[in-house]
């Protein structure tokens, strides 16, 4: 969840880095910092070195005529801006980072960039060094003094250590140091003795190179690049980029094989990543959902013809239809969307589906074969576990498809085909509109497969497609319940636990509702299949346990849901029901009733998801 931005060009780096950091702040926001290469009158590096140093390092420090100036602290990017305004770090090369703490608490010393102990180089890093303990012990044994609790600092010392043993250019030293690192990284490095050089490298954590007019921006996310340029090249796992002020850039493998990489045009506008009149990005993205649904269906859904076109999977259709099973792999919210997909595809198309957490799947030696179709779902297209699971499925010969939002992302590049969500950039930390678009995409896929397999007649399919085409307007109506939601939030603001219940298609939506509450309100919440409540969680219900129940009358098990509500009420629980507009059954029983337009059961997740 951290963010990297680095700059090499003719403009002052500081302002560009700060503006890039502000765009990346949504990825991690407990601390931030930047390092700028400054010309000096031969003063060397900014941090006073400690520990053993080679003569060569000393000579390089004093003769380089450059120093690295660092400003970093716990807090928001705006705090960095304030600190930078009193700092005279002029320079046209720099690296910066927003941090979401993993190794060590969020404080000034753990904020990135991290400086090598001889002060010569600075590193920013996303990812996790898994052999942290052994590397740290080894470096300490060699006399390196740790100034932070982070794994990133080790990378700075490792590069220094490699250079010290036999003096070598920064590029080679980065390569050799990274060969000792186990785990994930996306990183940027600068060194005061090579002041016109910026190096980036990745394994499991994204990096994108923006190529402007006489300038380069290296970032973990396109939103930090788009303000300066739309010409970009993506780094793949196991690659590095060496950017030189006068010699240009070269993408290579970490084994030093030069690569030719096409330059692509970024499909992202500055307007899309601005808040506009909204108070925050999450609200903007929630309100964008009707438009997102429209964009997701545009050109694909042809209700009058009873046709769904999905250009990215059309050529793979024979293999999909002949598949033994579909294996859907994802994390977090995307996993919840995948679970809705399982219910939809199995119910409508009668194709077996398995849904797996990517973080489990990749490590558990899954049984995979050529007749399996693997589907990775990811908003960002960069989630390391999902990417690793995809690579595993590829090795095993599965047809690999992606349901991805971010165009040009690693997962979209590494799959054989797939379906883009067209939800636009999701800047808010919590996934909202992307979940809606994922569920709609999987609904369209389920209907397409159902039509192809003859599970739905042409007339049934047309009717269902017409129902889908009405969704944007229906979601608009759901969003009008906003004032009721605000009132509920006031009522329950001191609650410390919530339960979310749903059955069938709505069960994954209950899981998603609970995740959103935890993530955004810091209130503990659990999602359950409604019938599971009696097998344990019911013991928790009392007047202090609000229970959200998704109970539309179109639910096959609506009567059973009514019984579940009675069970909660019998224990004095407070019920918030989500049901359809014509339903008055719950008005007198529940504390709050949110009403959504009445739709067929298979479309309920798309409306109920917007109520949560
Ligand atoms: C929750 C949320 C996360 C992501 C998860 C996967 O609101 O955003 O749970 O869904 O980290 O991310 P993607 O979809 O980018 O692979």
Coordinates of C-alpha atoms and ligand atoms in Angstrom, one line a residue:
X1 CA 0.0 0.0 0.0
X2 CA 3.0 2.3 -0.3
X3 CA 3.8 4.6 -3.2
X4 CA 7.0 5.6 -5.0
X5 CA 7.7 8.5 -7.3
X6 CA 11.1 9.5 -8.7
X7 CA 12.1 12.2 -11.1
X8 CA 15.1 12.9 -13.3
X9 CA 14.9 15.9 -15.7
X10 CA 15.5 19.6 -16.1
X11 CA 12.8 20.9 -13.7
X12 CA 13.1 21.2 -9.9
X13 CA 12.5 17.7 -8.5
X14 CA 11.1 18.8 -5.2
X15 CA 7.8 20.2 -6.5
X16 CA 7.2 17.4 -8.9
X17 CA 7.9 14.8 -6.2
X18 CA 5.5 16.5 -3.7
X19 CA 2.8 16.7 -6.2
X20 CA 3.4 13.0 -7.2
X21 CA 3.3 12.1 -3.5
X22 CA 0.0 13.9 -3.0
X23 CA -1.5 11.8 -5.9
X24 CA -0.1 8.6 -4.3
X25 CA -1.2 9.4 -0.8
X26 CA -4.3 7.2 -1.1
X27 CA -1.9 4.2 -1.2
X28 CA -0.4 4.8 2.2
X29 CA -0.4 7.7 4.5
X30 CA 1.3 7.2 7.8
X31 CA 4.5 8.8 6.7
X32 CA 6.3 10.2 3.7
X33 CA 9.6 11.7 2.5
X34 CA 11.8 12.7 -0.3
X35 CA 15.5 12.8 -1.2
X36 CA 16.9 15.3 -3.7
X37 CA 20.3 15.3 -5.3
X38 CA 22.0 18.6 -4.6
X39 CA 25.1 20.2 -6.0
X40 CA 27.5 21.3 -3.3
X41 CA 30.9 22.8 -3.1
X42 CA 32.3 19.3 -2.6
X43 CA 30.6 18.7 0.8
X44 CA 29.7 15.0 0.1
X45 CA 26.6 13.4 1.5
X46 CA 24.2 14.8 4.0
X47 CA 24.1 12.0 6.6
X48 CA 27.2 11.7 8.7
X49 CA 28.6 8.3 8.0
X50 CA 29.1 5.7 10.7
X51 CA 30.7 2.3 10.6
X52 CA 33.4 1.0 8.3
X53 CA 34.0 2.8 5.0
X54 CA 36.2 2.0 2.1
X55 CA 38.7 4.6 1.0
X56 CA 37.0 4.6 -2.4
X57 CA 33.7 5.5 -0.7
X58 CA 35.4 8.4 1.1
X59 CA 37.0 9.7 -2.0
X60 CA 33.8 9.4 -4.0
X61 CA 31.9 11.3 -1.2
X62 CA 34.2 14.2 -1.2
X63 CA 34.9 14.4 -4.9
X64 CA 31.4 14.0 -6.3
X65 CA 30.3 17.5 -5.7
X66 CA 26.9 16.3 -4.7
X67 CA 25.0 15.4 -1.6
X68 CA 21.6 13.8 -1.0
X69 CA 19.2 16.0 0.9
X70 CA 16.5 14.2 2.8
X71 CA 13.2 15.4 4.3
X72 CA 11.0 12.7 5.8
X73 CA 8.6 12.3 8.7
X74 CA 5.5 10.6 10.0
X75 CA 2.3 12.3 8.9
X76 CA 0.7 13.4 5.8
X77 CA 2.2 14.6 2.5
X78 CA 1.1 18.1 3.4
X79 CA 3.4 17.9 6.4
X80 CA 6.3 17.1 4.0
X81 CA 5.3 20.1 1.9
X82 CA 5.5 22.3 5.0
X83 CA 8.9 20.9 5.9
X84 CA 10.2 21.2 2.4
X85 CA 9.3 24.9 2.3
X86 CA 11.9 25.6 4.8
X87 CA 14.4 23.2 3.2
X88 CA 16.5 24.5 0.3
X89 CA 16.7 21.1 -1.5
X90 CA 17.2 22.4 -5.1
X91 CA 18.0 19.7 -7.6
X92 CA 16.6 18.0 -10.7
X93 CA 16.9 14.3 -9.5
X94 CA 15.0 12.9 -6.6
X95 CA 13.1 10.0 -5.1
X96 CA 10.1 10.0 -2.8
X97 CA 7.7 7.7 -1.0
X98 CA 4.5 7.5 0.9
X99 CA 4.5 4.8 3.5
X100 CA 1.9 2.5 5.1
X101 CA 4.0 0.8 7.8
X102 CA 4.9 -2.9 7.6
X103 CA 8.3 -3.1 9.2
X104 CA 8.5 -0.8 12.2
X105 CA 6.0 1.7 13.5
X106 CA 5.1 4.9 11.5
X107 CA 7.6 7.4 12.8
X108 CA 10.3 9.8 11.4
X109 CA 13.1 7.3 11.4
X110 CA 11.2 4.6 9.6
X111 CA 9.9 6.9 6.9
X112 CA 11.5 6.5 3.5
X113 CA 13.9 7.4 1.8
X114 CA 16.6 5.4 3.6
X115 CA 20.2 6.4 3.4
X116 CA 23.2 4.1 3.3
X117 CA 25.5 4.4 6.3
X118 CA 28.2 6.2 4.2
X119 CA 25.6 8.7 3.1
X120 CA 26.2 8.0 -0.5
X121 CA 22.9 6.6 -1.6
X122 CA 19.2 6.7 -0.9
X123 CA 16.5 4.1 -1.5
X124 CA 12.7 4.1 -1.6
X125 CA 11.0 0.7 -1.6
X126 CA 7.6 -0.9 -1.8
X127 CA 7.2 -4.6 -0.8
X128 CA 8.7 -6.8 1.9
X129 CA 12.2 -8.2 2.3
X130 CA 11.4 -11.7 3.5
X131 CA 14.9 -12.6 4.5
X132 CA 15.0 -9.5 6.6
X133 CA 16.2 -11.2 9.8
X134 CA 19.2 -13.0 8.3
X135 CA 20.3 -10.0 6.1
X136 CA 20.1 -7.6 9.1
X137 CA 22.1 -9.9 11.3
X138 CA 24.8 -10.3 8.6
X139 CA 25.0 -6.6 8.0
X140 CA 25.2 -5.8 11.7
X141 CA 27.9 -8.4 12.0
X142 CA 29.8 -6.5 9.3
X143 CA 29.5 -3.3 11.3
X144 CA 26.5 -1.6 9.7
X145 CA 24.5 0.5 12.2
X146 CA 20.8 0.3 11.7
X147 CA 19.0 3.7 12.0
X148 CA 15.5 2.3 11.5
X149 CA 13.4 -0.8 12.0
X150 CA 12.7 -1.1 8.3
X151 CA 13.6 -3.7 5.8
X152 CA 14.3 -1.0 3.2
X153 CA 17.3 0.3 5.1
X154 CA 18.9 -3.1 4.6
X155 CA 18.7 -2.6 0.8
X156 CA 20.7 0.6 1.1
X157 CA 23.4 -1.1 3.2
X158 CA 23.5 -4.2 1.0
X159 CA 24.2 -2.1 -2.1
X160 CA 26.9 -0.2 -0.2
X161 CA 28.4 -3.5 1.0
X162 CA 28.5 -4.9 -2.5
X163 CA 30.2 -1.8 -3.8
X164 CA 32.7 -1.8 -1.0
X165 CA 33.9 -5.3 -1.6
X166 CA 35.0 -4.4 -5.2
X167 CA 34.2 -0.9 -6.3
X168 CA 31.6 -1.0 -9.1
X169 CA 29.0 1.2 -10.8
X170 CA 25.8 1.7 -8.9
X171 CA 23.8 -0.2 -11.6
X172 CA 25.9 -3.4 -11.1
X173 CA 25.8 -3.0 -7.3
X174 CA 22.0 -2.7 -7.3
X175 CA 21.8 -5.8 -9.4
X176 CA 24.1 -7.8 -7.1
X177 CA 22.4 -6.6 -4.0
X178 CA 19.0 -7.5 -5.2
X179 CA 20.1 -11.0 -6.0
X180 CA 20.5 -11.5 -2.3
X181 CA 17.0 -10.2 -1.5
X182 CA 14.1 -12.7 -1.1
X183 CA 10.6 -11.2 -1.3
X184 CA 8.9 -8.4 -3.1
X185 CA 10.3 -5.0 -4.2
X186 CA 9.5 -2.1 -6.3
X187 CA 12.3 0.4 -5.7
X188 CA 14.2 3.5 -6.8
X189 CA 17.8 4.3 -5.9
X190 CA 20.1 7.3 -6.4
X191 CA 23.7 7.8 -5.4
X192 CA 25.6 11.0 -4.8
X193 CA 28.7 9.7 -6.7
X194 CA 26.6 9.1 -9.8
X195 CA 24.4 12.2 -9.7
X196 CA 22.9 11.9 -13.1
X197 CA 21.6 8.4 -12.6
X198 CA 18.2 7.0 -11.4
X199 CA 17.7 3.3 -11.0
X200 CA 14.4 1.4 -10.6
X201 CA 13.8 -2.3 -10.2
X202 CA 10.8 -4.5 -9.5
X203 CA 9.8 -7.9 -8.4
X204 CA 6.2 -8.3 -7.3
X205 CA 5.5 -4.5 -6.9
X206 CA 4.7 -2.3 -9.8
X207 CA 6.8 0.3 -11.5
X208 CA 5.9 2.5 -14.4
X209 CA 8.3 4.8 -16.3
X210 CA 6.9 8.0 -17.7
X211 CA 8.9 9.4 -20.6
X212 CA 8.4 13.2 -20.9
X213 CA 10.3 15.9 -22.9
X214 CA 13.8 15.6 -21.5
X215 CA 12.5 14.1 -18.3
X216 CA 11.6 10.8 -16.7
X217 CA 9.1 10.0 -13.9
X218 CA 9.3 6.6 -12.3
X219 CA 6.4 5.7 -10.1
X220 CA 4.5 2.8 -8.6
X221 CA 1.2 4.2 -10.0
X222 CA 0.2 6.0 -13.2
X223 CA -1.6 8.7 -11.2
X224 CA 1.8 10.1 -10.2
X225 CA 3.0 10.2 -13.8
X226 CA 0.0 11.6 -15.8
X227 CA 0.5 15.2 -14.8
X228 CA 3.8 15.3 -16.6
X229 CA 3.4 12.8 -19.5
X230 CA 1.2 10.1 -21.0
X231 CA 4.0 8.3 -22.7
X232 CA 4.8 5.3 -20.5
X233 CA 6.6 2.0 -20.4
X234 CA 5.8 -0.7 -17.9
X235 CA 8.4 -2.7 -16.1
X236 CA 7.7 -6.4 -15.7
X237 CA 8.7 -8.5 -12.7
X238 CA 12.4 -9.2 -12.6
X239 CA 13.3 -6.1 -14.5
X240 CA 15.2 -2.9 -13.8
X241 CA 15.4 0.4 -15.5
X242 CA 18.6 2.5 -15.7
X243 CA 17.9 6.1 -16.5
X244 CA 20.7 8.5 -17.3
X245 CA 20.4 12.2 -17.7
X246 CA 22.2 12.4 -21.1
X247 CA 22.2 8.8 -22.3
X248 CA 18.5 8.1 -21.9
X249 CA 17.0 5.0 -20.4
X250 CA 17.4 1.2 -20.8
X251 CA 15.1 -1.5 -19.4
X252 CA 17.0 -4.7 -18.6
X253 CA 16.4 -7.9 -16.8
X254 CA 17.9 -8.2 -13.3
X255 CA 20.3 -10.6 -15.0
X256 CA 21.5 -7.7 -17.2
X257 CA 19.9 -8.7 -20.5
X258 CA 18.8 -5.5 -22.4
X259 CA 15.2 -5.4 -23.4
X260 CA 13.2 -3.5 -26.0
X261 CA 10.0 -2.2 -24.5
X262 CA 7.3 -0.4 -26.4
X263 CA 6.2 3.0 -25.2
X264 CA 2.4 3.2 -24.6
X265 CA -0.1 6.0 -24.3
X266 CA -1.6 6.2 -20.8
X267 CA -5.4 6.0 -20.9
X268 CA -5.9 8.2 -17.9
X269 CA -6.8 11.9 -17.7
X270 CA -5.9 14.3 -14.9
X271 CA -9.6 15.1 -14.4
X272 CA -10.2 11.4 -13.6
X273 CA -7.9 11.5 -10.7
X274 CA -9.2 14.7 -9.2
X275 CA -11.8 14.9 -6.4
X276 CA -13.9 17.6 -8.1
X277 CA -16.5 19.0 -5.7
X278 CA -16.6 15.8 -3.6
X279 CA -15.3 15.8 0.0
X280 CA -13.3 12.7 -0.6
X281 CA -12.5 10.2 -3.4
X282 CA -14.5 7.3 -1.9
X283 CA -17.7 9.4 -2.0
X284 CA -16.9 10.5 -5.6
X285 CA -16.4 6.9 -6.6
X286 CA -19.6 5.7 -4.9
X287 CA -21.5 8.4 -6.8
X288 CA -19.9 7.5 -10.1
X289 CA -21.4 4.0 -10.0
X290 CA -24.3 4.5 -12.5
X291 CA -21.8 5.9 -15.0
X292 CA -19.4 3.0 -14.3
X293 CA -22.1 0.4 -15.0
X294 CA -22.9 2.2 -18.2
X295 CA -19.3 2.2 -19.3
X296 CA -18.8 -1.4 -18.4
X297 CA -21.8 -2.5 -20.5
X298 CA -21.2 -0.1 -23.4
X299 CA -20.6 -1.9 -26.7
X300 CA -20.9 -5.3 -24.9
X301 CA -24.5 -5.6 -24.0
X302 CA -26.9 -5.8 -26.9
X303 CA -30.3 -6.6 -25.3
X304 CA -32.4 -6.4 -28.4
X305 CA -30.2 -8.9 -30.2
X306 CA -29.8 -11.1 -27.1
X307 CA -26.0 -10.8 -27.5
X308 CA -23.1 -10.0 -25.2
X309 CA -19.8 -9.2 -26.9
X310 CA -16.6 -9.5 -24.9
X311 CA -13.8 -8.9 -27.4
X312 CA -11.1 -9.9 -24.9
X313 CA -12.3 -13.4 -24.4
X314 CA -14.2 -14.2 -27.7
X315 CA -11.2 -16.1 -29.2
X316 CA -10.9 -18.2 -26.1
X317 CA -14.6 -19.1 -25.9
X318 CA -14.3 -22.7 -27.2
X319 CA -11.7 -23.5 -24.4
X320 CA -13.8 -21.7 -21.8
X321 CA -16.9 -23.7 -22.8
X322 CA -15.0 -27.0 -22.8
X323 CA -13.3 -26.2 -19.4
X324 CA -13.5 -28.7 -16.6
X325 CA -13.9 -25.8 -14.2
X326 CA -13.3 -22.1 -13.8
X327 CA -10.9 -21.1 -11.0
X328 CA -11.4 -17.6 -9.8
X329 CA -8.5 -16.1 -7.8
X330 CA -8.4 -12.7 -6.1
X331 CA -7.9 -10.9 -2.8
X332 CA -10.1 -8.8 -0.5
X333 CA -13.0 -7.1 -2.2
X334 CA -12.1 -8.6 -5.6
X335 CA -12.4 -12.1 -3.9
X336 CA -15.9 -11.1 -2.7
X337 CA -16.8 -10.2 -6.3
X338 CA -15.4 -13.5 -7.4
X339 CA -17.7 -15.3 -4.9
X340 CA -20.7 -13.5 -6.4
X341 CA -19.4 -14.7 -9.7
X342 CA -19.3 -18.3 -8.5
X343 CA -23.0 -18.1 -7.5
X344 CA -23.9 -16.5 -10.8
X345 CA -22.0 -18.7 -13.2
X346 CA -23.0 -21.9 -11.5
X347 CA -26.6 -20.9 -11.2
X348 CA -27.1 -19.4 -14.6
X349 CA -24.5 -21.2 -16.8
X350 CA -24.1 -24.5 -14.8
X351 CA -20.3 -24.3 -15.1
X352 CA -18.4 -25.4 -12.0
X353 CA -16.5 -22.6 -10.4
X354 CA -14.0 -22.5 -7.6
X355 CA -13.1 -19.3 -5.8
X356 CA -9.7 -19.0 -4.0
X357 CA -7.8 -16.5 -2.0
X358 CA -4.7 -15.8 -4.1
X359 CA -2.5 -15.7 -1.0
X360 CA -3.6 -19.3 -0.1
X361 CA -3.7 -20.6 -3.7
X362 CA -0.2 -19.7 -4.6
X363 CA 1.4 -21.5 -1.6
X364 CA -0.8 -24.6 -1.4
X365 CA 0.3 -26.7 -4.5
X366 CA -3.1 -26.5 -6.1
X367 CA -4.1 -29.2 -8.7
X368 CA -4.2 -27.5 -12.0
X369 CA -4.4 -28.7 -15.6
X370 CA -4.8 -27.6 -19.2
X371 CA -8.5 -28.0 -19.0
X372 CA -8.9 -25.5 -16.2
X373 CA -9.6 -21.9 -16.9
X374 CA -8.0 -19.5 -14.4
X375 CA -9.6 -16.1 -13.9
X376 CA -7.7 -13.4 -11.9
X377 CA -9.8 -10.6 -10.6
X378 CA -8.1 -7.4 -9.6
X379 CA -8.9 -3.7 -9.6
X380 CA -5.3 -2.6 -9.6
X381 CA -4.0 -5.5 -11.7
X382 CA -0.9 -5.4 -9.5
X383 CA -1.7 -7.3 -6.3
X384 CA 1.4 -9.4 -5.7
X385 CA -0.4 -12.6 -4.5
X386 CA -2.9 -12.6 -7.4
X387 CA 0.0 -12.0 -9.9
X388 CA 1.9 -14.9 -8.4
X389 CA -1.1 -17.2 -8.5
X390 CA -1.6 -16.2 -12.2
X391 CA 2.1 -17.1 -12.9
X392 CA 1.6 -20.5 -11.3
X393 CA -1.5 -21.2 -13.3
X394 CA 0.3 -20.2 -16.5
X395 CA 3.1 -22.6 -15.7
X396 CA 0.6 -25.4 -15.3
X397 CA -0.9 -24.7 -18.8
X398 CA -4.2 -23.2 -17.7
X399 CA -5.9 -20.6 -20.0
X400 CA -5.5 -17.5 -17.9
X401 CA -7.9 -14.6 -18.1
X402 CA -8.2 -11.4 -16.2
X403 CA -11.0 -9.3 -14.9
X404 CA -9.0 -6.1 -14.3
X405 CA -9.6 -2.4 -14.1
X406 CA -6.2 -0.8 -14.6
X407 CA -5.3 -0.9 -18.3
X408 CA -1.7 -1.9 -18.9
X409 CA -1.3 -3.4 -15.4
X410 CA 0.8 -6.4 -14.8
X411 CA -2.1 -8.9 -14.6
X412 CA -3.7 -7.5 -17.7
X413 CA -0.3 -7.9 -19.5
X414 CA 0.4 -11.4 -18.3
X415 CA -3.1 -13.0 -19.0
X416 CA -4.0 -14.6 -22.3
X417 CA -7.1 -12.5 -22.5
X418 CA -9.7 -10.9 -20.3
X419 CA -12.3 -8.3 -19.6
X420 CA -11.5 -4.7 -18.6
X421 CA -13.9 -3.2 -16.1
X422 CA -13.8 0.4 -17.5
X423 CA -14.5 1.7 -14.0
X424 CA -12.0 4.5 -14.3
X425 CA -9.2 5.0 -11.7
X426 CA -10.1 4.1 -8.2
X427 CA -8.2 6.4 -5.9
X428 CA -10.1 5.9 -2.6
X429 CA -8.4 3.3 -0.4
X430 CA -11.6 1.2 -0.2
X431 CA -12.8 -0.4 -3.4
X432 CA -16.3 0.7 -4.2
X433 CA -17.1 1.3 -7.9
X434 CA -14.6 -1.4 -8.9
X435 CA -16.6 -4.0 -6.9
X436 CA -19.8 -3.0 -8.7
X437 CA -18.0 -3.2 -12.0
X438 CA -16.5 -6.6 -11.2
X439 CA -19.9 -8.0 -10.2
X440 CA -21.5 -6.6 -13.4
X441 CA -18.7 -8.1 -15.5
X442 CA -19.1 -11.5 -13.9
X443 CA -22.9 -11.2 -14.4
X444 CA -22.4 -10.5 -18.1
X445 CA -19.9 -13.4 -18.3
X446 CA -22.4 -15.7 -16.5
X447 CA -25.2 -14.7 -18.9
X448 CA -22.9 -15.1 -21.9
X449 CA -21.9 -18.6 -20.9
X450 CA -25.5 -19.5 -20.1
X451 CA -26.6 -18.3 -23.6
X452 CA -23.7 -20.2 -25.3
X453 CA -24.5 -23.4 -23.4
X454 CA -28.2 -23.2 -24.0
X455 CA -29.0 -22.9 -20.3
X456 CA -31.0 -19.8 -21.1
X457 CA -33.3 -19.6 -24.2
X458 CA -32.7 -16.6 -26.5
X459 CA -35.9 -15.0 -25.1
X460 CA -34.8 -15.5 -21.5
X461 CA -31.4 -14.1 -22.3
X462 CA -32.8 -11.0 -24.0
X463 CA -35.1 -10.4 -20.9
X464 CA -32.1 -10.7 -18.6
X465 CA -30.0 -8.4 -20.7
X466 CA -32.8 -5.8 -20.8
X467 CA -32.9 -6.0 -17.0
X468 CA -29.1 -5.4 -16.8
X469 CA -29.5 -2.4 -19.1
X470 CA -31.8 -0.7 -16.6
X471 CA -29.2 -1.0 -13.8
X472 CA -27.6 2.5 -14.1
X473 CA -30.9 4.2 -13.4
X474 CA -31.8 1.8 -10.6
X475 CA -28.4 2.4 -8.9
X476 CA -29.1 6.1 -9.2
X477 CA -32.3 5.5 -7.1
X478 CA -30.3 3.5 -4.6
X479 CA -27.9 6.4 -4.2
X480 CA -30.8 8.7 -3.3
X481 CA -31.0 6.8 0.1
X482 CA -27.9 8.8 1.1
X483 CA -29.7 10.9 3.7
X484 CA -31.1 7.8 5.4
X485 CA -27.6 6.3 5.5
X486 CA -26.2 9.5 7.2
X487 CA -29.0 9.2 9.8
X488 CA -28.0 5.5 10.4
X489 CA -24.4 6.4 10.7
X490 CA -25.3 8.9 13.5
X491 CA -27.4 6.3 15.3
X492 CA -24.7 3.6 15.3
X493 CA -21.5 5.8 15.5
X494 CA -20.6 4.3 18.9
X495 CA -21.2 0.7 18.0
X496 CA -18.1 -1.5 18.2
X497 CA -19.4 -4.6 16.4
X498 CA -21.7 -5.3 13.5
X499 CA -23.0 -8.4 11.8
X500 CA -23.9 -8.5 8.1
X501 CA -26.1 -11.4 6.9
X502 CA -27.2 -12.5 3.5
X503 CA -28.1 -15.7 1.7
X504 CA -27.2 -17.0 -1.8
X505 CA -26.1 -14.2 -4.2
X506 CA -26.2 -11.7 -1.3
X507 CA -24.0 -13.7 1.0
X508 CA -20.7 -12.4 -0.6
X509 CA -22.3 -8.9 -0.5
X510 CA -22.7 -9.3 3.3
X511 CA -18.9 -10.2 3.5
X512 CA -18.1 -7.1 1.5
X513 CA -20.3 -4.8 3.6
X514 CA -18.5 -6.1 6.8
X515 CA -15.1 -5.5 5.1
X516 CA -16.0 -1.9 4.2
X517 CA -17.1 -1.1 7.7
X518 CA -13.9 -2.4 9.2
X519 CA -11.7 -0.7 6.7
X520 CA -13.4 2.7 6.7
X521 CA -15.0 3.1 10.1
X522 CA -12.6 1.0 12.2
X523 CA -15.6 -0.9 13.6
X524 CA -15.3 -4.6 13.9
X525 CA -17.7 -6.4 11.6
X526 CA -18.3 -9.9 10.4
X527 CA -20.2 -11.1 7.4
X528 CA -22.1 -14.5 7.6
X529 CA -24.4 -16.6 5.5
X530 CA -27.6 -15.8 7.4
X531 CA -28.3 -19.4 8.2
X532 CA -24.9 -19.8 9.8
X533 CA -25.8 -17.3 12.5
X534 CA -27.5 -19.9 14.6
X535 CA -24.4 -22.0 14.6
X536 CA -22.4 -19.7 16.9
X537 CA -22.6 -16.0 16.2
X538 CA -26.1 -15.7 17.6
X539 CA -24.5 -15.8 21.1
X540 CA -23.1 -12.4 20.4
X541 CA -26.5 -10.7 19.7
X542 CA -27.8 -8.2 22.1
X543 CA -29.0 -4.6 22.1
X544 CA -25.5 -3.5 21.3
X545 CA -25.1 -5.6 18.2
X546 CA -26.5 -4.0 15.0
X547 CA -27.3 -6.6 12.4
X548 CA -27.5 -5.7 8.7
X549 CA -29.7 -8.2 6.8
X550 CA -30.0 -8.2 3.0
X551 CA -33.6 -9.4 2.5
X552 CA -35.1 -8.7 -0.9
X553 CA -38.3 -10.5 -1.6
X554 CA -36.8 -11.9 -4.8
X555 CA -34.4 -14.0 -2.7
X556 CA -35.3 -17.7 -3.1
X557 CA -35.0 -18.0 0.7
X558 CA -36.8 -14.8 1.6
X559 CA -39.1 -16.6 4.2
X560 CA -36.0 -18.1 5.9
X561 CA -34.4 -14.6 6.0
X562 CA -37.5 -13.4 7.8
X563 CA -36.9 -16.1 10.4
X564 CA -33.3 -15.0 10.7
X565 CA -34.5 -11.5 11.4
X566 CA -36.9 -12.8 14.1
X567 CA -33.9 -14.6 15.7
X568 CA -32.0 -11.3 16.0
X569 CA -35.1 -9.4 17.3
X570 CA -35.7 -12.1 19.9
X571 CA -32.3 -11.3 21.4
X572 CA -33.0 -7.5 21.3
X573 CA -30.6 -7.0 18.4
X574 CA -31.1 -3.9 16.3
X575 CA -31.9 -4.8 12.6
X576 CA -31.1 -2.8 9.5
X577 CA -32.8 -4.4 6.7
X578 CA -32.1 -4.0 3.0
X579 CA -35.1 -4.9 0.9
X580 CA -37.1 -3.9 -2.1
X581 CA -39.3 -0.9 -2.5
X582 CA -42.6 -2.6 -2.5
X583 CA -42.0 -4.6 0.7
X584 CA -43.7 -3.4 3.9
X585 CA -43.1 -6.7 5.8
X586 CA -40.2 -5.3 7.7
X587 CA -41.2 -1.7 8.3
X588 CA -42.5 -2.2 11.9
X589 CA -39.9 -4.7 13.0
X590 CA -36.6 -3.2 12.0
X591 CA -34.8 -0.1 13.2
X592 CA -34.0 0.9 9.7
X593 CA -35.2 -0.3 6.4
X594 CA -33.3 0.7 3.2
X595 CA -35.4 0.1 0.1
X596 CA -33.9 -0.6 -3.3
X597 CA -35.8 -1.0 -6.6
X598 CA -37.2 -4.5 -7.1
X599 CA -35.0 -6.6 -9.3
X600 CA -34.6 -10.3 -10.2
X601 CA -32.5 -12.2 -7.6
X602 CA -29.4 -12.4 -9.8
X603 CA -29.2 -8.6 -9.9
X604 CA -29.6 -8.0 -6.2
X605 CA -25.8 -7.9 -5.5
X606 CA -25.5 -5.0 -7.8
X607 CA -28.1 -2.9 -5.9
X608 CA -27.6 -4.2 -2.4
X609 CA -23.8 -3.6 -2.7
X610 CA -24.6 0.1 -3.2
X611 CA -26.6 0.3 0.0
X612 CA -23.8 -1.0 2.2
Ligands
LIG1 C1 -10.9 -3.3 0.1 C2 -9.9 -3.3 -0.9 C3 -9.0 -4.5 -0.9 C4 -8.7 -4.9 -2.4 C5 -7.6 -6.0 -2.4 C6 -7.3 -6.5 -3.8 O1 -11.7 -2.1 0.0 O2 -9.7 -2.4 -1.7 O3 -9.5 -5.6 -0.2 O4 -9.8 -5.4 -3.0 O5 -6.4 -5.5 -1.8 O6 -6.9 -5.5 -4.6 P1 -7.0 -5.6 -6.2 O7 -8.4 -5.7 -6.6 O8 -6.4 -4.4 -6.7 O9 -6.2 -6.8 -6.6

